[in-house]
Amino acid sequence: DIQLTQSPSSLSASVGDRVTITCRTSQSIRNQLNWYQQKPGKAPKLLIHGASGLHGGVPSRFSGSGSGTEFTLTITSLQPEDLATYYCHQSFNTHTFGQGTKLEIK
Amino acid sequence: QVQLVESGGGVVQPGRSLRLSCAASGFIFSSYDMNWVRQLPGKGLEWVAVISYDGSNKDYADSVKGRFTISRDDSKNTLFLQMDSLRSEDTAVYYCAREDMIVVAAPTNVFDLWGHGTVVTVSS
């Protein structure tokens, strides 16, 4: 099974900050890496597909990069509504999620 | 309206069974692979099972293999999860999720539509 490790597990940032979340995989998954946002009490929503593709309707302050075994999700100019937990997900070999990164707004 | 609506959750004793349903609407259900994903209390997401668009292929997480069965009824646009021999560690919110392939440079499979979830509590 492919393991995904996200870092950090949690972080606190201020409105307007740039935030970066990292996801490392136990083996190469090429670019088969997606990012989801889950707000409290809600279902996850797709943000980024194929490591760097912005899903329809997602604000352009969200971006993704990486390939192989290391990937990043970046939020430029953090907004109050970005309070959520973010998960990476690999679809290279069945499906696995990272453990999540809880983002708090200072 | 494009949506997935889960039902069937509840409180059940260890060792008993429960059947979850997921009603799809607003899209051609029979064209999509469908999945169940669960979230343990206060924890992250765990993929549970997938069924191909035509029902011919199924796969399960090791944690539920041999106990859970995924199925679909395309005539009713409904996905099912039969959960047998339930354990306390199966307590979770269960989401159904549509799987789609996005082709931008290279094809990637994503969960692009999720239900609101149904809560399963396994407790004596």
mmCIF file of C-alpha atoms in Angstrom:
data_model
loop_
_atom_site.group_PDB
_atom_site.id
_atom_site.type_symbol
_atom_site.label_atom_id
_atom_site.label_comp_id
_atom_site.label_asym_id
_atom_site.label_seq_id
_atom_site.Cartn_x
_atom_site.Cartn_y
_atom_site.Cartn_z
ATOM 1 C CA ASP A 1 0.000 0.000 0.000
ATOM 2 C CA ILE A 2 1.096 3.540 -0.728
ATOM 3 C CA GLN A 3 1.462 5.660 2.394
ATOM 4 C CA LEU A 4 0.944 9.426 2.397
ATOM 5 C CA THR A 5 2.502 11.657 5.032
ATOM 6 C CA GLN A 6 1.361 15.249 5.363
ATOM 7 C CA SER A 7 3.194 18.003 7.190
ATOM 8 C CA PRO A 8 2.515 19.865 9.278
ATOM 9 C CA SER A 9 -0.396 18.141 11.043
ATOM 10 C CA SER A 10 -1.701 21.547 12.050
ATOM 11 C CA LEU A 11 -0.797 25.157 11.576
ATOM 12 C CA SER A 12 -2.031 28.579 12.506
ATOM 13 C CA ALA A 13 -1.685 31.514 10.142
ATOM 14 C CA SER A 14 -2.987 35.044 9.725
ATOM 15 C CA VAL A 15 -5.233 36.446 7.054
ATOM 16 C CA GLY A 16 -3.076 37.414 4.100
ATOM 17 C CA ASP A 17 -0.324 34.900 4.881
ATOM 18 C CA ARG A 18 1.111 32.408 2.420
ATOM 19 C CA VAL A 19 0.598 28.814 3.591
ATOM 20 C CA THR A 20 2.305 25.677 2.311
ATOM 21 C CA ILE A 21 1.331 22.078 3.099
ATOM 22 C CA THR A 22 3.494 19.146 2.032
ATOM 23 C CA CYS A 23 2.513 15.581 1.146
ATOM 24 C CA ARG A 24 5.133 12.874 0.741
ATOM 25 C CA THR A 25 4.365 9.427 -0.651
ATOM 26 C CA SER A 26 6.068 6.110 0.103
ATOM 27 C CA GLN A 27 6.660 5.462 -3.582
ATOM 28 C CA SER A 28 6.446 7.405 -6.805
ATOM 29 C CA ILE A 29 2.902 8.161 -7.917
ATOM 30 C CA ARG A 30 3.876 10.332 -10.881
ATOM 31 C CA ASN A 31 1.317 13.163 -10.695
ATOM 32 C CA GLN A 32 -1.640 11.134 -9.434
ATOM 33 C CA LEU A 33 -2.073 13.372 -6.378
ATOM 34 C CA ASN A 34 -5.152 15.369 -5.456
ATOM 35 C CA TRP A 35 -5.976 17.832 -2.670
ATOM 36 C CA TYR A 36 -9.272 18.243 -0.836
ATOM 37 C CA GLN A 37 -10.609 20.817 1.606
ATOM 38 C CA GLN A 38 -12.926 19.741 4.404
ATOM 39 C CA LYS A 39 -14.676 22.399 6.439
ATOM 40 C CA PRO A 40 -16.044 21.488 9.883
ATOM 41 C CA GLY A 41 -19.134 19.295 9.649
ATOM 42 C CA LYS A 42 -19.010 19.127 5.855
ATOM 43 C CA ALA A 43 -17.945 16.646 3.200
ATOM 44 C CA PRO A 44 -14.572 17.102 1.504
ATOM 45 C CA LYS A 45 -14.355 19.175 -1.666
ATOM 46 C CA LEU A 46 -11.874 18.715 -4.484
ATOM 47 C CA LEU A 47 -9.383 21.575 -4.820
ATOM 48 C CA ILE A 48 -6.491 20.316 -6.935
ATOM 49 C CA HIS A 49 -6.257 17.349 -9.327
ATOM 50 C CA GLY A 50 -3.230 15.792 -10.965
ATOM 51 C CA ALA A 51 -0.875 17.581 -8.588
ATOM 52 C CA SER A 52 -1.364 21.031 -10.118
ATOM 53 C CA GLY A 53 -4.737 21.327 -11.826
ATOM 54 C CA LEU A 54 -7.161 23.774 -10.247
ATOM 55 C CA HIS A 55 -10.650 22.280 -9.990
ATOM 56 C CA GLY A 56 -13.488 24.326 -11.409
ATOM 57 C CA GLY A 57 -14.748 27.092 -9.132
ATOM 58 C CA VAL A 58 -11.774 26.942 -6.770
ATOM 59 C CA PRO A 59 -10.193 30.344 -6.069
ATOM 60 C CA SER A 60 -6.894 31.007 -7.796
ATOM 61 C CA ARG A 61 -5.123 31.588 -4.455
ATOM 62 C CA PHE A 62 -4.953 27.781 -4.225
ATOM 63 C CA SER A 63 -2.224 26.029 -6.196
ATOM 64 C CA GLY A 64 -0.479 22.679 -6.244
ATOM 65 C CA SER A 65 2.885 21.440 -7.404
ATOM 66 C CA GLY A 66 5.158 18.426 -7.329
ATOM 67 C CA SER A 67 5.576 15.011 -8.869
ATOM 68 C CA GLY A 68 6.999 11.642 -7.934
ATOM 69 C CA THR A 69 6.981 11.488 -4.155
ATOM 70 C CA GLU A 70 6.771 15.092 -2.960
ATOM 71 C CA PHE A 71 3.865 17.465 -3.447
ATOM 72 C CA THR A 72 2.780 20.813 -2.058
ATOM 73 C CA LEU A 73 -0.448 22.726 -1.669
ATOM 74 C CA THR A 74 -0.019 26.484 -1.428
ATOM 75 C CA ILE A 75 -2.548 29.072 -0.383
ATOM 76 C CA THR A 76 -1.459 32.590 -1.195
ATOM 77 C CA SER A 77 -3.141 35.402 0.735
ATOM 78 C CA LEU A 78 -5.029 33.274 3.273
ATOM 79 C CA GLN A 79 -8.698 34.152 3.764
ATOM 80 C CA PRO A 80 -10.930 33.553 6.824
ATOM 81 C CA GLU A 81 -13.044 31.071 4.866
ATOM 82 C CA ASP A 82 -9.975 28.862 4.330
ATOM 83 C CA LEU A 83 -10.369 27.544 7.884
ATOM 84 C CA ALA A 84 -10.494 23.801 7.196
ATOM 85 C CA THR A 85 -8.611 20.535 7.196
ATOM 86 C CA TYR A 86 -6.734 19.734 3.994
ATOM 87 C CA TYR A 87 -6.094 16.211 2.727
ATOM 88 C CA CYS A 88 -3.897 14.847 -0.015
ATOM 89 C CA HIS A 89 -5.100 11.762 -1.897
ATOM 90 C CA GLN A 90 -3.317 9.398 -4.252
ATOM 91 C CA SER A 91 -5.156 7.575 -7.024
ATOM 92 C CA PHE A 92 -2.116 5.915 -8.605
ATOM 93 C CA ASN A 93 -2.855 2.574 -6.917
ATOM 94 C CA THR A 94 -6.383 2.272 -5.503
ATOM 95 C CA HIS A 95 -6.805 5.155 -3.064
ATOM 96 C CA THR A 96 -5.054 6.495 0.024
ATOM 97 C CA PHE A 97 -5.431 9.748 1.936
ATOM 98 C CA GLY A 98 -2.923 11.669 3.985
ATOM 99 C CA GLN A 99 -3.716 12.155 7.657
ATOM 100 C CA GLY A 100 -4.797 15.741 7.136
ATOM 101 C CA THR A 101 -3.530 19.220 7.987
ATOM 102 C CA LYS A 102 -5.755 21.341 10.195
ATOM 103 C CA LEU A 103 -5.479 25.005 9.290
ATOM 104 C CA GLU A 104 -6.472 27.572 11.876
ATOM 105 C CA ILE A 105 -6.751 31.303 11.377
ATOM 106 C CA LYS A 106 -4.995 33.477 13.970
ATOM 107 C CA GLN B 1 -29.545 18.834 -9.079
ATOM 108 C CA VAL B 2 -26.337 16.814 -9.054
ATOM 109 C CA GLN B 3 -26.113 15.141 -5.655
ATOM 110 C CA LEU B 4 -25.506 12.054 -3.589
ATOM 111 C CA VAL B 5 -27.607 11.334 -0.511
ATOM 112 C CA GLU B 6 -26.591 8.631 1.946
ATOM 113 C CA SER B 7 -28.920 6.854 4.353
ATOM 114 C CA GLY B 8 -29.049 3.790 6.562
ATOM 115 C CA GLY B 9 -26.668 4.780 9.331
ATOM 116 C CA GLY B 10 -27.437 4.240 12.977
ATOM 117 C CA VAL B 11 -26.394 2.549 16.184
ATOM 118 C CA VAL B 12 -25.683 -1.177 15.978
ATOM 119 C CA GLN B 13 -24.161 -3.733 18.317
ATOM 120 C CA PRO B 14 -20.800 -5.338 17.589
ATOM 121 C CA GLY B 15 -21.128 -8.374 15.357
ATOM 122 C CA ARG B 16 -24.367 -7.197 13.780
ATOM 123 C CA SER B 17 -25.006 -5.937 10.248
ATOM 124 C CA LEU B 18 -26.053 -2.688 8.623
ATOM 125 C CA ARG B 19 -26.766 -1.691 5.018
ATOM 126 C CA LEU B 20 -25.997 1.793 3.783
ATOM 127 C CA SER B 21 -27.549 3.338 0.688
ATOM 128 C CA CYS B 22 -26.508 6.247 -1.487
ATOM 129 C CA ALA B 23 -29.073 7.746 -3.864
ATOM 130 C CA ALA B 24 -27.636 9.540 -6.875
ATOM 131 C CA SER B 25 -29.391 12.189 -8.944
ATOM 132 C CA GLY B 26 -28.645 14.736 -11.640
ATOM 133 C CA PHE B 27 -26.071 12.706 -13.537
ATOM 134 C CA ILE B 28 -25.753 9.416 -15.436
ATOM 135 C CA PHE B 29 -25.063 7.135 -12.467
ATOM 136 C CA SER B 30 -24.271 4.091 -14.628
ATOM 137 C CA SER B 31 -21.309 5.881 -16.213
ATOM 138 C CA TYR B 32 -19.287 6.266 -13.035
ATOM 139 C CA ASP B 33 -17.217 4.165 -10.667
ATOM 140 C CA MET B 34 -18.504 4.747 -7.151
ATOM 141 C CA ASN B 35 -16.769 4.597 -3.788
ATOM 142 C CA TRP B 36 -17.347 4.561 -0.067
ATOM 143 C CA VAL B 37 -15.002 6.626 2.103
ATOM 144 C CA ARG B 38 -15.247 6.835 5.883
ATOM 145 C CA GLN B 39 -14.050 9.206 8.557
ATOM 146 C CA LEU B 40 -13.466 7.919 12.054
ATOM 147 C CA PRO B 41 -14.423 10.278 14.881
ATOM 148 C CA GLY B 42 -11.995 13.184 14.963
ATOM 149 C CA LYS B 43 -9.763 11.456 12.454
ATOM 150 C CA GLY B 44 -8.865 11.557 8.791
ATOM 151 C CA LEU B 45 -10.379 10.002 5.703
ATOM 152 C CA GLU B 46 -10.121 6.297 4.915
ATOM 153 C CA TRP B 47 -11.069 4.812 1.568
ATOM 154 C CA VAL B 48 -13.324 1.767 2.065
ATOM 155 C CA ALA B 49 -14.472 0.302 -1.250
ATOM 156 C CA VAL B 50 -14.973 0.919 -4.972
ATOM 157 C CA ILE B 51 -17.278 -0.573 -7.588
ATOM 158 C CA SER B 52 -16.770 -0.069 -11.297
ATOM 159 C CA TYR B 53 -19.357 1.668 -13.459
ATOM 160 C CA ASP B 54 -20.750 -1.658 -14.683
ATOM 161 C CA GLY B 55 -20.437 -3.518 -11.387
ATOM 162 C CA SER B 56 -17.921 -5.982 -12.784
ATOM 163 C CA ASN B 57 -15.021 -4.947 -10.568
ATOM 164 C CA LYS B 58 -14.905 -4.329 -6.848
ATOM 165 C CA ASP B 59 -12.077 -3.615 -4.436
ATOM 166 C CA TYR B 60 -11.881 -3.149 -0.702
ATOM 167 C CA ALA B 61 -9.583 -1.772 1.958
ATOM 168 C CA ASP B 62 -7.860 -4.528 3.914
ATOM 169 C CA SER B 63 -9.625 -3.343 7.079
ATOM 170 C CA VAL B 64 -13.057 -4.311 5.699
ATOM 171 C CA LYS B 65 -12.254 -7.068 3.208
ATOM 172 C CA GLY B 66 -14.426 -10.128 3.821
ATOM 173 C CA ARG B 67 -16.889 -8.178 6.000
ATOM 174 C CA PHE B 68 -18.205 -5.398 3.735
ATOM 175 C CA THR B 69 -19.784 -5.759 0.286
ATOM 176 C CA ILE B 70 -20.276 -2.930 -2.176
ATOM 177 C CA SER B 71 -22.998 -3.158 -4.817
ATOM 178 C CA ARG B 72 -25.105 -0.965 -7.066
ATOM 179 C CA ASP B 73 -28.546 -0.899 -8.658
ATOM 180 C CA ASP B 74 -28.341 1.270 -11.741
ATOM 181 C CA SER B 75 -32.098 0.984 -12.324
ATOM 182 C CA LYS B 76 -32.551 2.865 -9.056
ATOM 183 C CA ASN B 77 -29.419 5.016 -9.272
ATOM 184 C CA THR B 78 -28.377 3.687 -5.898
ATOM 185 C CA LEU B 79 -25.107 2.523 -4.357
ATOM 186 C CA PHE B 80 -25.034 0.169 -1.392
ATOM 187 C CA LEU B 81 -22.620 -0.930 1.315
ATOM 188 C CA GLN B 82 -23.515 -4.108 3.194
ATOM 189 C CA MET B 83 -21.570 -4.140 6.439
ATOM 190 C CA ASP B 84 -21.413 -7.435 8.337
ATOM 191 C CA SER B 85 -19.576 -8.485 11.499
ATOM 192 C CA LEU B 86 -19.323 -4.875 12.571
ATOM 193 C CA ARG B 87 -16.650 -3.827 15.042
ATOM 194 C CA SER B 88 -16.280 -0.787 17.274
ATOM 195 C CA GLU B 89 -13.499 0.441 15.003
ATOM 196 C CA ASP B 90 -16.016 0.696 12.139
ATOM 197 C CA THR B 91 -17.661 3.616 13.944
ATOM 198 C CA ALA B 92 -17.416 6.510 11.476
ATOM 199 C CA VAL B 93 -19.154 8.867 9.126
ATOM 200 C CA TYR B 94 -19.580 7.032 5.829
ATOM 201 C CA TYR B 95 -19.508 9.052 2.614
ATOM 202 C CA CYS B 96 -20.299 7.884 -0.873
ATOM 203 C CA ALA B 97 -18.172 9.529 -3.526
ATOM 204 C CA ARG B 98 -18.267 9.635 -7.296
ATOM 205 C CA GLU B 99 -15.012 8.838 -9.029
ATOM 206 C CA ASP B 100 -14.183 10.626 -12.249
ATOM 207 C CA MET B 101 -11.171 10.819 -14.481
ATOM 208 C CA ILE B 102 -9.853 14.264 -15.251
ATOM 209 C CA VAL B 103 -7.589 14.430 -18.276
ATOM 210 C CA VAL B 104 -5.294 17.438 -18.158
ATOM 211 C CA ALA B 105 -1.863 16.531 -19.505
ATOM 212 C CA ALA B 106 -2.243 13.107 -17.852
ATOM 213 C CA PRO B 107 -5.380 11.340 -16.593
ATOM 214 C CA THR B 108 -6.053 11.489 -12.865
ATOM 215 C CA ASN B 109 -8.861 9.834 -10.928
ATOM 216 C CA VAL B 110 -10.561 12.065 -8.383
ATOM 217 C CA PHE B 111 -13.527 12.063 -6.032
ATOM 218 C CA ASP B 112 -15.409 14.978 -7.542
ATOM 219 C CA LEU B 113 -18.816 14.578 -5.891
ATOM 220 C CA TRP B 114 -19.482 13.605 -2.273
ATOM 221 C CA GLY B 115 -22.601 12.973 -0.242
ATOM 222 C CA HIS B 116 -23.193 14.586 3.143
ATOM 223 C CA GLY B 117 -22.381 11.359 4.990
ATOM 224 C CA THR B 118 -24.257 8.991 7.270
ATOM 225 C CA VAL B 119 -23.150 8.163 10.807
ATOM 226 C CA VAL B 120 -22.545 4.569 11.870
ATOM 227 C CA THR B 121 -21.969 3.852 15.544
ATOM 228 C CA VAL B 122 -20.989 0.346 16.628
ATOM 229 C CA SER B 123 -21.501 -0.004 20.343
ATOM 230 C CA SER B 124 -22.985 -2.397 22.846
#
